[in-house]
CSV table of C-alpha atoms in Angstrom, one decimal:
chain,number,residue,atom,x,y,z
A,1,UNK,CA,-20.4,-40.3,15.5
A,2,UNK,CA,-19.3,-42.3,17.6
A,3,UNK,CA,-16.2,-42.4,15.5
A,4,UNK,CA,-15.5,-38.8,15.5
A,5,UNK,CA,-13.3,-36.8,17.9
A,6,UNK,CA,-12.4,-33.0,18.7
A,7,UNK,CA,-8.6,-32.5,17.0
A,8,UNK,CA,-7.5,-29.7,18.8
A,9,UNK,CA,-9.3,-30.9,22.2
A,10,UNK,CA,-7.2,-34.6,21.9
A,11,UNK,CA,-3.6,-33.0,20.7
A,12,UNK,CA,-3.8,-31.0,23.2
A,13,UNK,CA,-4.8,-33.9,26.0
A,14,UNK,CA,-1.2,-36.2,24.1
A,15,UNK,CA,0.7,-33.4,24.5
A,16,UNK,CA,-0.5,-32.5,27.9
A,17,UNK,CA,0.1,-36.1,28.9
A,18,UNK,CA,3.6,-37.0,26.7
A,19,UNK,CA,4.9,-33.2,28.2
A,20,UNK,CA,4.8,-35.3,32.1
A,21,UNK,CA,6.1,-38.5,30.9
A,22,UNK,CA,8.5,-37.1,28.5
A,23,UNK,CA,9.7,-33.6,30.1
A,24,UNK,CA,12.5,-33.0,27.1
A,25,UNK,CA,11.7,-35.7,24.9
A,26,UNK,CA,10.0,-33.5,20.8
A,27,UNK,CA,6.8,-33.9,20.9
A,28,UNK,CA,6.0,-36.2,19.4
A,29,UNK,CA,2.6,-36.4,15.9
A,30,UNK,CA,-1.0,-36.6,16.4
A,31,UNK,CA,-2.6,-39.9,16.4
A,32,UNK,CA,-2.8,-40.6,12.8
A,33,UNK,CA,-6.8,-40.8,14.3
A,34,UNK,CA,-7.1,-37.2,14.6
A,35,UNK,CA,-5.8,-36.4,11.3
A,36,UNK,CA,-7.2,-39.4,9.3
A,37,UNK,CA,-10.8,-36.1,8.6
A,38,UNK,CA,-8.2,-33.7,7.8
A,39,UNK,CA,-7.6,-34.8,4.1
A,40,UNK,CA,-9.0,-37.2,1.7
A,41,UNK,CA,-8.1,-40.3,0.9
A,42,UNK,CA,-5.7,-40.8,-0.8
A,43,UNK,CA,-6.8,-43.5,-2.8
A,44,UNK,CA,-9.4,-40.5,-3.9
A,45,UNK,CA,-6.9,-38.0,-5.2
A,46,UNK,CA,-5.6,-40.8,-7.5
A,47,UNK,CA,-9.1,-41.5,-9.0
A,48,UNK,CA,-10.1,-37.5,-9.1
A,49,UNK,CA,-6.7,-36.7,-10.1
A,50,UNK,CA,-7.5,-37.8,-14.5
A,51,UNK,CA,-10.5,-35.1,-13.9
A,52,UNK,CA,-9.3,-32.6,-12.3
A,53,UNK,CA,-6.7,-32.3,-15.0
A,54,UNK,CA,-9.5,-32.2,-17.6
A,55,UNK,CA,-11.2,-29.5,-15.3
A,56,UNK,CA,-8.3,-27.4,-15.1
A,57,UNK,CA,-7.8,-27.9,-18.5
A,58,UNK,CA,-11.2,-26.7,-20.0
A,59,UNK,CA,-11.2,-23.5,-17.5
A,60,UNK,CA,-7.9,-22.4,-18.4
A,61,UNK,CA,-6.6,-21.7,-14.7
A,62,UNK,CA,-3.5,-20.5,-14.8
A,63,UNK,CA,-0.9,-19.9,-11.9
A,64,UNK,CA,-0.7,-16.1,-10.5
A,65,UNK,CA,2.4,-14.8,-10.6
A,66,UNK,CA,4.2,-13.6,-7.8
A,67,UNK,CA,3.2,-10.1,-6.7
A,68,UNK,CA,6.2,-8.1,-8.0
A,69,UNK,CA,8.8,-6.9,-5.2
A,70,UNK,CA,10.7,-3.7,-4.8
A,71,UNK,CA,11.4,0.2,-6.6
A,72,UNK,CA,7.9,1.4,-7.6
A,73,UNK,CA,9.4,3.1,-10.1
A,74,UNK,CA,11.6,0.5,-11.4
A,75,UNK,CA,8.0,-2.3,-11.1
A,76,UNK,CA,6.9,-4.7,-13.9
A,77,UNK,CA,2.9,-4.3,-14.6
A,78,UNK,CA,2.0,-7.2,-13.5
A,79,UNK,CA,-0.6,-8.6,-16.7
A,80,UNK,CA,-3.1,-11.0,-16.9
A,81,UNK,CA,-1.8,-14.3,-18.1
A,82,UNK,CA,-5.3,-14.5,-19.8
A,83,UNK,CA,-3.9,-11.5,-22.0
A,84,UNK,CA,-7.7,-9.7,-21.3
A,85,UNK,CA,-8.2,-6.4,-20.8
A,86,UNK,CA,-10.9,-5.5,-17.7
A,87,UNK,CA,-11.0,-1.6,-19.2
A,88,UNK,CA,-11.5,-2.3,-22.7
A,89,UNK,CA,-14.4,-5.3,-22.4
A,90,UNK,CA,-15.8,-3.0,-19.6
A,91,UNK,CA,-16.1,0.4,-21.7
A,92,UNK,CA,-14.0,1.5,-19.3
A,93,UNK,CA,-12.5,5.1,-21.1
A,94,UNK,CA,-8.8,5.7,-19.0
A,95,UNK,CA,-8.3,8.6,-16.6
A,96,UNK,CA,-6.4,11.3,-17.1
A,97,UNK,CA,-7.8,14.2,-15.2
A,98,UNK,CA,-7.8,14.2,-11.3
A,99,UNK,CA,-10.8,15.3,-9.6
A,100,UNK,CA,-11.0,17.3,-6.7
A,101,UNK,CA,-13.6,15.4,-5.2
A,102,UNK,CA,-12.2,12.2,-4.7
A,103,UNK,CA,-8.1,13.7,-5.2
A,104,UNK,CA,-6.1,11.0,-3.3
A,105,UNK,CA,-8.0,7.9,-4.1
A,106,UNK,CA,-7.3,8.8,-8.0
A,107,UNK,CA,-4.4,10.4,-7.9
A,108,UNK,CA,-2.8,6.6,-5.8
A,109,UNK,CA,-4.8,4.4,-8.3
A,110,UNK,CA,-3.4,7.3,-12.0
A,111,UNK,CA,0.3,6.9,-10.6
A,112,UNK,CA,0.2,3.5,-10.0
A,113,UNK,CA,-1.0,2.8,-13.5
A,114,UNK,CA,1.7,5.6,-14.7
A,115,UNK,CA,4.3,4.8,-17.4
A,116,UNK,CA,7.1,6.9,-17.6
A,117,UNK,CA,8.1,10.1,-15.7
A,118,UNK,CA,6.1,12.6,-17.5
A,119,UNK,CA,3.2,10.5,-15.5
A,120,UNK,CA,4.6,10.8,-12.6
A,121,UNK,CA,4.8,14.2,-12.6
A,122,UNK,CA,2.1,15.3,-14.2
A,123,UNK,CA,-0.4,13.8,-11.9
A,124,UNK,CA,2.0,15.7,-9.2
A,125,UNK,CA,1.0,18.8,-10.4
A,126,UNK,CA,-2.3,18.6,-11.2
A,127,UNK,CA,-2.1,16.8,-6.8
A,128,UNK,CA,-0.9,20.3,-6.3
A,129,UNK,CA,-3.9,22.0,-8.1
A,130,UNK,CA,-5.8,20.8,-6.0
A,131,UNK,CA,-4.0,21.2,-2.3
A,132,UNK,CA,-3.4,24.7,-3.6
A,133,UNK,CA,-7.2,24.6,-4.6
A,134,UNK,CA,-8.2,23.6,-0.9
A,135,UNK,CA,-5.8,25.9,1.3
A,136,UNK,CA,-7.0,29.0,-0.9
A,137,UNK,CA,-10.9,28.6,-0.4
A,138,UNK,CA,-10.6,26.9,2.9
A,139,UNK,CA,-13.7,28.5,5.1
A,140,UNK,CA,-10.9,29.6,8.2
A,141,UNK,CA,-9.5,26.0,8.5
A,142,UNK,CA,-12.3,23.7,7.2
A,143,UNK,CA,-10.7,22.1,4.5
A,144,UNK,CA,-7.0,22.1,5.9
A,145,UNK,CA,-7.7,18.4,7.4
A,146,UNK,CA,-7.7,17.7,3.8
A,147,UNK,CA,-4.6,19.3,2.1
A,148,UNK,CA,-2.7,17.8,4.3
A,149,UNK,CA,-3.9,14.0,3.6
A,150,UNK,CA,-2.9,15.3,0.7
A,151,UNK,CA,0.6,16.0,1.4
A,152,UNK,CA,1.0,13.0,2.9
A,153,UNK,CA,-0.1,11.0,0.3
A,154,UNK,CA,2.0,12.6,-2.2
A,155,UNK,CA,4.8,12.2,0.0
A,156,UNK,CA,5.1,9.3,0.6
A,157,UNK,CA,3.9,7.8,-2.7
A,158,UNK,CA,7.0,10.4,-4.5
A,159,UNK,CA,9.0,8.9,-2.8
A,160,UNK,CA,8.0,5.5,-3.2
A,161,UNK,CA,8.4,6.1,-6.7
A,162,UNK,CA,11.6,8.2,-5.8
A,163,UNK,CA,10.8,11.2,-6.8
A,164,UNK,CA,11.3,13.2,-3.9
A,165,UNK,CA,12.2,15.8,-6.1
A,166,UNK,CA,8.8,16.6,-7.3
A,167,UNK,CA,7.4,16.6,-3.7
A,168,UNK,CA,10.4,19.3,-2.1
A,169,UNK,CA,9.8,21.3,-5.4
A,170,UNK,CA,6.1,21.6,-4.7
A,171,UNK,CA,7.0,22.6,-1.4
A,172,UNK,CA,9.4,25.1,-1.1
A,173,UNK,CA,6.0,27.0,-3.7
A,174,UNK,CA,3.7,26.2,-1.1
A,175,UNK,CA,6.2,27.8,2.1
A,176,UNK,CA,6.2,30.7,-0.2
A,177,UNK,CA,2.5,30.9,-0.7
A,178,UNK,CA,1.9,30.7,2.3
A,179,UNK,CA,4.3,33.5,3.6
A,180,UNK,CA,3.5,35.4,1.3
A,181,UNK,CA,0.2,35.6,1.5
A,182,UNK,CA,-0.9,34.3,-2.4
A,183,UNK,CA,-3.5,32.2,-1.6
A,184,UNK,CA,-7.0,34.1,-0.1
A,185,UNK,CA,-5.3,36.1,3.2
A,186,UNK,CA,-4.0,34.8,6.2
A,187,UNK,CA,-2.7,30.8,5.8
A,188,UNK,CA,0.0,30.4,8.7
A,189,UNK,CA,-2.4,27.7,10.6
A,190,UNK,CA,-2.0,25.6,7.2
A,191,UNK,CA,1.6,25.6,8.0
A,192,UNK,CA,1.3,24.8,11.2
A,193,UNK,CA,-0.2,21.7,10.5
A,194,UNK,CA,1.9,21.0,7.8
A,195,UNK,CA,4.6,21.0,10.9
A,196,UNK,CA,2.7,19.0,13.2
A,197,UNK,CA,2.2,16.7,11.0
A,198,UNK,CA,5.9,16.4,9.6
A,199,UNK,CA,5.2,16.9,6.5
A,200,UNK,CA,8.3,18.5,4.9
A,201,UNK,CA,10.4,18.3,2.7
A,202,UNK,CA,12.0,14.2,1.9
A,203,UNK,CA,15.1,14.3,3.5
A,204,UNK,CA,18.5,12.0,2.7
A,205,UNK,CA,17.4,9.9,5.0
A,206,UNK,CA,14.1,9.1,3.7
A,207,UNK,CA,15.1,8.8,0.0
A,208,UNK,CA,18.6,8.0,-1.4
A,209,UNK,CA,18.2,10.3,-4.6
A,210,UNK,CA,17.2,13.7,-2.3
A,211,UNK,CA,19.4,16.7,-2.8
A,212,UNK,CA,18.2,17.1,1.2
A,213,UNK,CA,20.3,16.9,4.0
A,214,UNK,CA,17.9,16.3,7.2
A,215,UNK,CA,19.3,19.7,8.3
A,216,UNK,CA,17.8,21.5,5.7
A,217,UNK,CA,14.7,19.4,6.4
A,218,UNK,CA,14.6,20.9,9.8
A,219,UNK,CA,15.0,24.2,8.9
A,220,UNK,CA,13.2,23.9,6.3
A,221,UNK,CA,10.1,22.9,8.3
A,222,UNK,CA,11.7,25.4,11.6
A,223,UNK,CA,12.6,28.8,9.5
A,224,UNK,CA,9.7,31.5,8.5
């Protein structure tokens, strides 16, 4: 125990003393005695290397592929190098319908595994139907918070998937229904929530693939 030290404490002491005497020179590395216990001895590493290689081979350890970058629409699905399908092993069925009770998480989860544009459009249509139902059957504004959260997630996801048109088409339809009184009565307070949370059309500033200019997006939210 007499030969163990607090590396942090002694490193700070070393740096302070060095800087006091050498104000402009680079700070030297830590003393060897402070770092000797932070790594195994070299001779032990060499002796353990063959056994470690055998362990890696026996356990079939593989390198984890780097996280895919870039747009979601053009992403490649990351598949396990082992080739195992966990869902199949656990007997899980692939969901195709979004449940109203757990709409937001399921929408995001299913979009992450959507294989083509048709699947994205179908899932977004289901999500839009859930939002419409939440507004239509809301007792006062009791469901407006859930509807706003659903719109926010739809807007973010469809922007990331480079499908602004899907969201914009739904928003135009939703606005028409709200001001026409087609959602079981007066729902203009819901439009106020949409405006307050800035959930209007996806414009060209947010997505270059959008056909909506910034001015058009502003007018959409303000005009009734």
